[in-house]
Amino acid sequence: MDPVTIDTTKIKTVKKKPVTALEKLEDTGLISTVLAAREREGLILFSTVDQIFNWARLSSLWPVTSGLACCAIEMMAVAMAHHDIARFGMEIFRASPRQADLMFVAGTVTKRMAPRVKQLYEMMPEPKWVIAVGSCASTGGPYHESYAVLKGVDLIIPVDVYIPGCPPRPEAWLYGVIQLREKIKNEGYGAKWGLNK
Amino acid sequence: METDELLINMGPVHPSTHGVLRFKLRMDGEIIKECTPVLGYLHRGTEKLGEMKTYLQFIPYTDRLDYVSAFPNNYVFVKAVEELAGIEVPLRAEYIRVITMELNRIVNHLVSIGSLLMDLGAATMIMWGFRERENALQLFEKLCGARMTFNYIKPGGVREDIPEGFIPQLNEFLKDMEKRIEDYEQLINSNEIFLMRMKNIGVISAQEAVNYGMTGPTLRGSGVDYDLRRYEPYSIYPDLDFKVCSRPEGDSYARYIVRIDEMKESLHILRQVVDTMPEGKIVSNPKYGIAPMTGTPSAVSTYFPRIFTPPAGEVYSRIEAPKGELGFYVVSDGTTKPYRVKIRSPSFCNLTAIPKMVVGLKIPDLIAAFGTIDVVLGDVDR
Amino acid sequence: MNPAEELKQKLPAAVVSTGMQLNKPMAVIKKEELLNAAKKVKEMGFDHLSVITGTDYNDHFEVVYNFFSYEKKQNLVLKVITDHDNPEVDSLTSLWKGADWLERETYDLVGIKFTGHPNLIRILLPDGWVGHPLRKDYDMNTEQFVTMGEGGEDVVSTDGGNLLRRK
Ligand code: SF4
């Protein structure tokens, strides 16, 4: 079967205010090649499975509460009204790893905590992402020379985004979240399982 | 019917343990028979690092002990070093230090009360608490460029002078805060559910509290009217007028009320300090005494030598941190690095009493009692 | 009269010498007499045991107790000197409950044994950790890792085992 090719130059885009739900969706820019069937006024949606899945995933990342040290206080600040992480649909910090798909490793991972962090990660269902927040989680940070601290959480679990800082400012934190959303947006379906390789 | 005891594990990743603390609970039905805290999930070896760093290099590590209130941590280590080396501190620097410490006390209590109420199921207070905290953090940021980990208080003074516009902003914060505290009291103090959850929960008598080595608001909540700011005065506290807040009941509610009252006292102290703030130098040099050069220095490091060696000796220096008595025991052997740094952290010593306080209660009461002890795990495990 | 002198008068056999810890009166106590001296100290009104510190001086250990009296607003420091090979002092848990964890911590990090302590196990580091980090001869080059055993208990090893993704 021939793939359908669409000559995008022929499509006239008139920027108008989004009214219908579908138009609003288009307006977010999250689904880039969405083409609505105009005749049926938004009842049919063309996209790829990848994009729909990714869009759904990145729009409601639920983090697991795993505050480990100082950075966890900034995590609370990010979640509260002033910085308001709810803008990204991720204000629901889950206490159970089974209900979460994102882990902020916020703080120092000590040797004694390391197996617990790993277990927590393993308990999360696929697909899952990890953000290492602060220099401690990234490299050991100020405690690099200590006998009791793991030198970076990437020694035990894979990390998607590193946010430097000690602690990172909430703005840096949000920037890290945006980076992760960028990353998820470009993932292929099943990328987490290695299916499209 | 045959009954059996139940072992329940709580933590180390649990939303109500304020970090990575773990409780092992032996339960008889719903009643706690025995509670064993397991610590050390955040043990970062700070004391050993103290022996590996120079005096100035170690100050940032003190920030990260009790990360909710870092200024008092800075201050007490610096105070120990100053006592050891006999360094004079200019008066203006002391005033700035007290401003930072009292602001930090307010921030600490906001976080503590906020998370206590969140654990009890009331989410409003933490939102409010963090809203006001954000205002205070903006002040800190203006002062030293950091929100939580300041590295601001240095031997001989402070790192930077008060920037322009700080005092008006502080005054605004004080005015605002006064109203806010009233709001909190209206919201919480007479809430029926809150009272039922807090009154007569986690009771500890004055005698026991002293025996367990509890300090700070937890001790004052048991009716021991003791505050190092008053009875072993340091810095400029002797010149200030403030009440020592205490309550006789010894239950969770009393400890909560003490915290609210302390916030008001801190506001009172801050107002006095702002009004009587002297002009002058903000840093002294151990060699030449109080600031020999003219103009305000932008960084202490230009005035204060990076490498400095206090004379050999040992000192135990302590202050009233927001959580209780915070002490640093520093041994110097006359080299550039401390020979031994021991941290007496209030959270660690206050937590000792938890197994005693919660026997016979239910698990939700453990949360309430634990919340009013107000520990920070960085301070417990160090 | 400062409380250290007072203690010396009351218990001349126990006190080796008196002096000052910068600005706090200090009495050096014979190791065997520590419990007696502590009892006397408590009778004298020192009800707050502020901190217990153990320090390694390469050839001996010093254990320092900082006391405070809420009533008299006085400080008192007791110091005990032990030998390096087998550092052992009496536990004060029977007098101050707060001493419990402080002694466990000193045992954990400095390796001083407290005889008579009801539950002298490691508190901050996991059981099985080799060495006491705050000793001067602690080996900082060997990394120790903690993994979880079957029942969730800590297992200490030097290779990281199934914990690390890469070396
Ligand atoms: S990066 Fe800094 S602020 Fe964050 S946990 Fe580590 S020491 Fe604390």
PDB file of N, CA and C in Angstrom, chain B residues 7-71:
ATOM      1  N   LEU B   7       3.233  -6.863  62.967  1.00  0.00           N
ATOM      2  CA  LEU B   7       4.383  -5.994  62.753  1.00  0.00           C
ATOM      3  C   LEU B   7       4.119  -5.123  61.537  1.00  0.00           C
ATOM      4  N   ILE B   8       4.255  -3.837  61.717  1.00  0.00           N
ATOM      5  CA  ILE B   8       4.016  -2.940  60.588  1.00  0.00           C
ATOM      6  C   ILE B   8       5.258  -2.116  60.344  1.00  0.00           C
ATOM      7  N   ASN B   9       5.608  -2.006  59.086  1.00  0.00           N
ATOM      8  CA  ASN B   9       6.761  -1.199  58.718  1.00  0.00           C
ATOM      9  C   ASN B   9       6.273   0.096  58.074  1.00  0.00           C
ATOM     10  N   MET B  10       6.800   1.200  58.555  1.00  0.00           N
ATOM     11  CA  MET B  10       6.391   2.491  58.012  1.00  0.00           C
ATOM     12  C   MET B  10       7.642   3.209  57.530  1.00  0.00           C
ATOM     13  N   GLY B  11       7.697   3.494  56.270  1.00  0.00           N
ATOM     14  CA  GLY B  11       8.870   4.175  55.739  1.00  0.00           C
ATOM     15  C   GLY B  11       9.862   3.182  55.164  1.00  0.00           C
ATOM     16  N   PRO B  12      11.051   3.562  54.746  1.00  0.00           N
ATOM     17  CA  PRO B  12      11.584   4.929  54.801  1.00  0.00           C
ATOM     18  C   PRO B  12      10.992   5.882  53.759  1.00  0.00           C
ATOM     19  N   VAL B  13      10.241   5.368  52.793  1.00  0.00           N
ATOM     20  CA  VAL B  13       9.591   6.304  51.876  1.00  0.00           C
ATOM     21  C   VAL B  13       8.123   6.337  52.238  1.00  0.00           C
ATOM     22  N   HIS B  14       7.770   7.345  52.991  1.00  0.00           N
ATOM     23  CA  HIS B  14       6.392   7.443  53.446  1.00  0.00           C
ATOM     24  C   HIS B  14       6.051   8.921  53.490  1.00  0.00           C
ATOM     25  N   PRO B  15       4.898   9.315  53.006  1.00  0.00           N
ATOM     26  CA  PRO B  15       4.613  10.753  52.929  1.00  0.00           C
ATOM     27  C   PRO B  15       4.560  11.454  54.276  1.00  0.00           C
ATOM     28  N   SER B  16       4.338  10.731  55.355  1.00  0.00           N
ATOM     29  CA  SER B  16       4.193  11.407  56.637  1.00  0.00           C
ATOM     30  C   SER B  16       5.430  11.358  57.505  1.00  0.00           C
ATOM     31  N   THR B  17       6.506  10.791  57.018  1.00  0.00           N
ATOM     32  CA  THR B  17       7.677  10.743  57.883  1.00  0.00           C
ATOM     33  C   THR B  17       8.659  11.867  57.570  1.00  0.00           C
ATOM     34  N   HIS B  18       8.230  12.851  56.785  1.00  0.00           N
ATOM     35  CA  HIS B  18       9.026  14.046  56.525  1.00  0.00           C
ATOM     36  C   HIS B  18      10.423  13.709  56.051  1.00  0.00           C
ATOM     37  N   GLY B  19      10.547  12.772  55.164  1.00  0.00           N
ATOM     38  CA  GLY B  19      11.862  12.412  54.713  1.00  0.00           C
ATOM     39  C   GLY B  19      12.013  10.916  54.742  1.00  0.00           C
ATOM     40  N   VAL B  20      13.181  10.466  55.129  1.00  0.00           N
ATOM     41  CA  VAL B  20      13.440   9.044  55.018  1.00  0.00           C
ATOM     42  C   VAL B  20      13.620   8.398  56.384  1.00  0.00           C
ATOM     43  N   LEU B  21      12.652   8.565  57.219  1.00  0.00           N
ATOM     44  CA  LEU B  21      12.675   7.909  58.518  1.00  0.00           C
ATOM     45  C   LEU B  21      11.823   6.648  58.427  1.00  0.00           C
ATOM     46  N   ARG B  22      12.189   5.671  59.214  1.00  0.00           N
ATOM     47  CA  ARG B  22      11.420   4.433  59.175  1.00  0.00           C
ATOM     48  C   ARG B  22      11.014   4.069  60.589  1.00  0.00           C
ATOM     49  N   PHE B  23       9.770   3.667  60.745  1.00  0.00           N
ATOM     50  CA  PHE B  23       9.296   3.169  62.033  1.00  0.00           C
ATOM     51  C   PHE B  23       8.997   1.693  61.904  1.00  0.00           C
ATOM     52  N   LYS B  24       9.429   0.935  62.884  1.00  0.00           N
ATOM     53  CA  LYS B  24       8.962  -0.441  62.987  1.00  0.00           C
ATOM     54  C   LYS B  24       7.946  -0.461  64.115  1.00  0.00           C
ATOM     55  N   LEU B  25       6.723  -0.852  63.800  1.00  0.00           N
ATOM     56  CA  LEU B  25       5.666  -0.799  64.803  1.00  0.00           C
ATOM     57  C   LEU B  25       5.191  -2.203  65.140  1.00  0.00           C
ATOM     58  N   ARG B  26       5.050  -2.450  66.419  1.00  0.00           N
ATOM     59  CA  ARG B  26       4.442  -3.705  66.864  1.00  0.00           C
ATOM     60  C   ARG B  26       3.044  -3.353  67.341  1.00  0.00           C
ATOM     61  N   MET B  27       2.064  -3.906  66.663  1.00  0.00           N
ATOM     62  CA  MET B  27       0.692  -3.481  66.901  1.00  0.00           C
ATOM     63  C   MET B  27      -0.111  -4.579  67.581  1.00  0.00           C
ATOM     64  N   ASP B  28      -0.994  -4.149  68.470  1.00  0.00           N
ATOM     65  CA  ASP B  28      -1.992  -5.059  69.004  1.00  0.00           C
ATOM     66  C   ASP B  28      -3.325  -4.537  68.482  1.00  0.00           C
ATOM     67  N   GLY B  29      -3.797  -5.105  67.402  1.00  0.00           N
ATOM     68  CA  GLY B  29      -4.964  -4.529  66.753  1.00  0.00           C
ATOM     69  C   GLY B  29      -4.602  -3.170  66.204  1.00  0.00           C
ATOM     70  N   GLU B  30      -5.294  -2.157  66.709  1.00  0.00           N
ATOM     71  CA  GLU B  30      -5.008  -0.805  66.228  1.00  0.00           C
ATOM     72  C   GLU B  30      -4.029  -0.069  67.126  1.00  0.00           C
ATOM     73  N   ILE B  31      -3.698  -0.692  68.242  1.00  0.00           N
ATOM     74  CA  ILE B  31      -2.926   0.022  69.261  1.00  0.00           C
ATOM     75  C   ILE B  31      -1.435  -0.269  69.100  1.00  0.00           C
ATOM     76  N   ILE B  32      -0.638   0.798  69.171  1.00  0.00           N
ATOM     77  CA  ILE B  32       0.810   0.625  69.067  1.00  0.00           C
ATOM     78  C   ILE B  32       1.342   0.098  70.389  1.00  0.00           C
ATOM     79  N   LYS B  33       2.019  -1.053  70.315  1.00  0.00           N
ATOM     80  CA  LYS B  33       2.622  -1.623  71.521  1.00  0.00           C
ATOM     81  C   LYS B  33       4.056  -1.158  71.667  1.00  0.00           C
ATOM     82  N   GLU B  34       4.712  -1.073  70.528  1.00  0.00           N
ATOM     83  CA  GLU B  34       6.113  -0.695  70.578  1.00  0.00           C
ATOM     84  C   GLU B  34       6.473  -0.003  69.274  1.00  0.00           C
ATOM     85  N   CYS B  35       7.248   1.018  69.386  1.00  0.00           N
ATOM     86  CA  CYS B  35       7.630   1.765  68.193  1.00  0.00           C
ATOM     87  C   CYS B  35       9.140   1.912  68.180  1.00  0.00           C
ATOM     88  N   THR B  36       9.768   1.434  67.132  1.00  0.00           N
ATOM     89  CA  THR B  36      11.219   1.542  67.035  1.00  0.00           C
ATOM     90  C   THR B  36      11.582   2.355  65.805  1.00  0.00           C
ATOM     91  N   PRO B  37      12.071   3.569  65.985  1.00  0.00           N
ATOM     92  CA  PRO B  37      12.529   4.311  64.815  1.00  0.00           C
ATOM     93  C   PRO B  37      13.837   3.723  64.290  1.00  0.00           C
ATOM     94  N   VAL B  38      13.952   3.639  62.993  1.00  0.00           N
ATOM     95  CA  VAL B  38      15.202   3.204  62.370  1.00  0.00           C
ATOM     96  C   VAL B  38      15.755   4.399  61.611  1.00  0.00           C
ATOM     97  N   LEU B  39      16.944   4.812  61.988  1.00  0.00           N
ATOM     98  CA  LEU B  39      17.505   6.019  61.390  1.00  0.00           C
ATOM     99  C   LEU B  39      18.613   5.670  60.413  1.00  0.00           C
ATOM    100  N   GLY B  40      19.165   6.694  59.844  1.00  0.00           N
ATOM    101  CA  GLY B  40      20.393   6.512  59.089  1.00  0.00           C
ATOM    102  C   GLY B  40      20.216   6.446  57.592  1.00  0.00           C
ATOM    103  N   TYR B  41      18.999   6.632  57.093  1.00  0.00           N
ATOM    104  CA  TYR B  41      18.820   6.584  55.643  1.00  0.00           C
ATOM    105  C   TYR B  41      19.301   7.862  54.974  1.00  0.00           C
ATOM    106  N   LEU B  42      19.595   8.851  55.760  1.00  0.00           N
ATOM    107  CA  LEU B  42      20.167  10.078  55.198  1.00  0.00           C
ATOM    108  C   LEU B  42      21.500  10.395  55.874  1.00  0.00           C
ATOM    109  N   HIS B  43      22.174   9.373  56.345  1.00  0.00           N
ATOM    110  CA  HIS B  43      23.461   9.631  56.991  1.00  0.00           C
ATOM    111  C   HIS B  43      24.499   9.939  55.930  1.00  0.00           C
ATOM    112  N   ARG B  44      24.978  11.209  55.929  1.00  0.00           N
ATOM    113  CA  ARG B  44      25.856  11.632  54.853  1.00  0.00           C
ATOM    114  C   ARG B  44      27.290  11.837  55.315  1.00  0.00           C
ATOM    115  N   GLY B  45      27.550  11.499  56.568  1.00  0.00           N
ATOM    116  CA  GLY B  45      28.935  11.607  57.037  1.00  0.00           C
ATOM    117  C   GLY B  45      29.438  13.016  57.176  1.00  0.00           C
ATOM    118  N   THR B  46      28.570  13.933  57.605  1.00  0.00           N
ATOM    119  CA  THR B  46      28.974  15.336  57.700  1.00  0.00           C
ATOM    120  C   THR B  46      30.117  15.534  58.690  1.00  0.00           C
ATOM    121  N   GLU B  47      30.086  14.764  59.782  1.00  0.00           N
ATOM    122  CA  GLU B  47      31.112  14.987  60.805  1.00  0.00           C
ATOM    123  C   GLU B  47      32.494  14.606  60.283  1.00  0.00           C
ATOM    124  N   LYS B  48      32.536  13.542  59.493  1.00  0.00           N
ATOM    125  CA  LYS B  48      33.828  13.168  58.905  1.00  0.00           C
ATOM    126  C   LYS B  48      34.275  14.215  57.899  1.00  0.00           C
ATOM    127  N   LEU B  49      33.331  14.717  57.114  1.00  0.00           N
ATOM    128  CA  LEU B  49      33.687  15.756  56.143  1.00  0.00           C
ATOM    129  C   LEU B  49      34.235  16.986  56.850  1.00  0.00           C
ATOM    130  N   GLY B  50      33.719  17.251  58.056  1.00  0.00           N
ATOM    131  CA  GLY B  50      34.222  18.369  58.835  1.00  0.00           C
ATOM    132  C   GLY B  50      35.706  18.256  59.101  1.00  0.00           C
ATOM    133  N   GLU B  51      36.178  17.028  59.256  1.00  0.00           N
ATOM    134  CA  GLU B  51      37.603  16.853  59.520  1.00  0.00           C
ATOM    135  C   GLU B  51      38.426  16.971  58.247  1.00  0.00           C
ATOM    136  N   MET B  52      37.750  16.868  57.101  1.00  0.00           N
ATOM    137  CA  MET B  52      38.484  16.893  55.836  1.00  0.00           C
ATOM    138  C   MET B  52      38.486  18.263  55.179  1.00  0.00           C
ATOM    139  N   LYS B  53      37.689  19.198  55.709  1.00  0.00           N
ATOM    140  CA  LYS B  53      37.570  20.516  55.070  1.00  0.00           C
ATOM    141  C   LYS B  53      38.150  21.579  55.994  1.00  0.00           C
ATOM    142  N   THR B  54      38.488  22.724  55.398  1.00  0.00           N
ATOM    143  CA  THR B  54      38.923  23.823  56.246  1.00  0.00           C
ATOM    144  C   THR B  54      37.697  24.455  56.895  1.00  0.00           C
ATOM    145  N   TYR B  55      37.963  25.369  57.818  1.00  0.00           N
ATOM    146  CA  TYR B  55      36.856  25.949  58.576  1.00  0.00           C
ATOM    147  C   TYR B  55      35.849  26.636  57.665  1.00  0.00           C
ATOM    148  N   LEU B  56      36.354  27.413  56.718  1.00  0.00           N
ATOM    149  CA  LEU B  56      35.424  28.128  55.847  1.00  0.00           C
ATOM    150  C   LEU B  56      34.716  27.172  54.897  1.00  0.00           C
ATOM    151  N   GLN B  57      35.421  26.135  54.465  1.00  0.00           N
ATOM    152  CA  GLN B  57      34.795  25.176  53.559  1.00  0.00           C
ATOM    153  C   GLN B  57      33.676  24.399  54.228  1.00  0.00           C
ATOM    154  N   PHE B  58      33.742  24.294  55.518  1.00  0.00           N
ATOM    155  CA  PHE B  58      32.728  23.473  56.193  1.00  0.00           C
ATOM    156  C   PHE B  58      31.401  24.214  56.358  1.00  0.00           C
ATOM    157  N   ILE B  59      31.419  25.532  56.281  1.00  0.00           N
ATOM    158  CA  ILE B  59      30.177  26.279  56.535  1.00  0.00           C
ATOM    159  C   ILE B  59      29.039  25.857  55.605  1.00  0.00           C
ATOM    160  N   PRO B  60      29.281  25.663  54.296  1.00  0.00           N
ATOM    161  CA  PRO B  60      28.173  25.208  53.444  1.00  0.00           C
ATOM    162  C   PRO B  60      27.560  23.886  53.897  1.00  0.00           C
ATOM    163  N   TYR B  61      28.335  23.029  54.507  1.00  0.00           N
ATOM    164  CA  TYR B  61      27.767  21.755  54.955  1.00  0.00           C
ATOM    165  C   TYR B  61      26.796  21.949  56.110  1.00  0.00           C
ATOM    166  N   THR B  62      27.058  22.989  56.910  1.00  0.00           N
ATOM    167  CA  THR B  62      26.128  23.215  58.015  1.00  0.00           C
ATOM    168  C   THR B  62      24.755  23.632  57.482  1.00  0.00           C
ATOM    169  N   ASP B  63      24.730  24.303  56.321  1.00  0.00           N
ATOM    170  CA  ASP B  63      23.444  24.648  55.707  1.00  0.00           C
ATOM    171  C   ASP B  63      22.581  23.423  55.482  1.00  0.00           C
ATOM    172  N   ARG B  64      23.246  22.336  55.145  1.00  0.00           N
ATOM    173  CA  ARG B  64      22.517  21.167  54.666  1.00  0.00           C
ATOM    174  C   ARG B  64      22.151  20.197  55.778  1.00  0.00           C
ATOM    175  N   LEU B  65      22.404  20.603  57.020  1.00  0.00           N
ATOM    176  CA  LEU B  65      21.990  19.738  58.126  1.00  0.00           C
ATOM    177  C   LEU B  65      20.492  19.876  58.333  1.00  0.00           C
ATOM    178  N   ASP B  66      20.111  21.047  58.814  1.00  0.00           N
ATOM    179  CA  ASP B  66      18.695  21.308  58.983  1.00  0.00           C
ATOM    180  C   ASP B  66      18.307  22.248  57.856  1.00  0.00           C
ATOM    181  N   TYR B  67      17.888  21.660  56.756  1.00  0.00           N
ATOM    182  CA  TYR B  67      17.756  22.486  55.560  1.00  0.00           C
ATOM    183  C   TYR B  67      16.527  23.376  55.568  1.00  0.00           C
ATOM    184  N   VAL B  68      15.651  23.225  56.530  1.00  0.00           N
ATOM    185  CA  VAL B  68      14.517  24.141  56.595  1.00  0.00           C
ATOM    186  C   VAL B  68      14.930  25.435  57.283  1.00  0.00           C
ATOM    187  N   SER B  69      15.867  25.349  58.196  1.00  0.00           N
ATOM    188  CA  SER B  69      16.348  26.567  58.841  1.00  0.00           C
ATOM    189  C   SER B  69      17.865  26.544  58.867  1.00  0.00           C
ATOM    190  N   ALA B  70      18.456  27.093  57.827  1.00  0.00           N
ATOM    191  CA  ALA B  70      19.891  26.957  57.660  1.00  0.00           C
ATOM    192  C   ALA B  70      20.691  28.060  58.348  1.00  0.00           C
ATOM    193  N   PHE B  71      20.100  29.228  58.532  1.00  0.00           N
ATOM    194  CA  PHE B  71      20.874  30.314  59.138  1.00  0.00           C
ATOM    195  C   PHE B  71      21.367  29.980  60.544  1.00  0.00           C
TER     196      PHE B  71
END
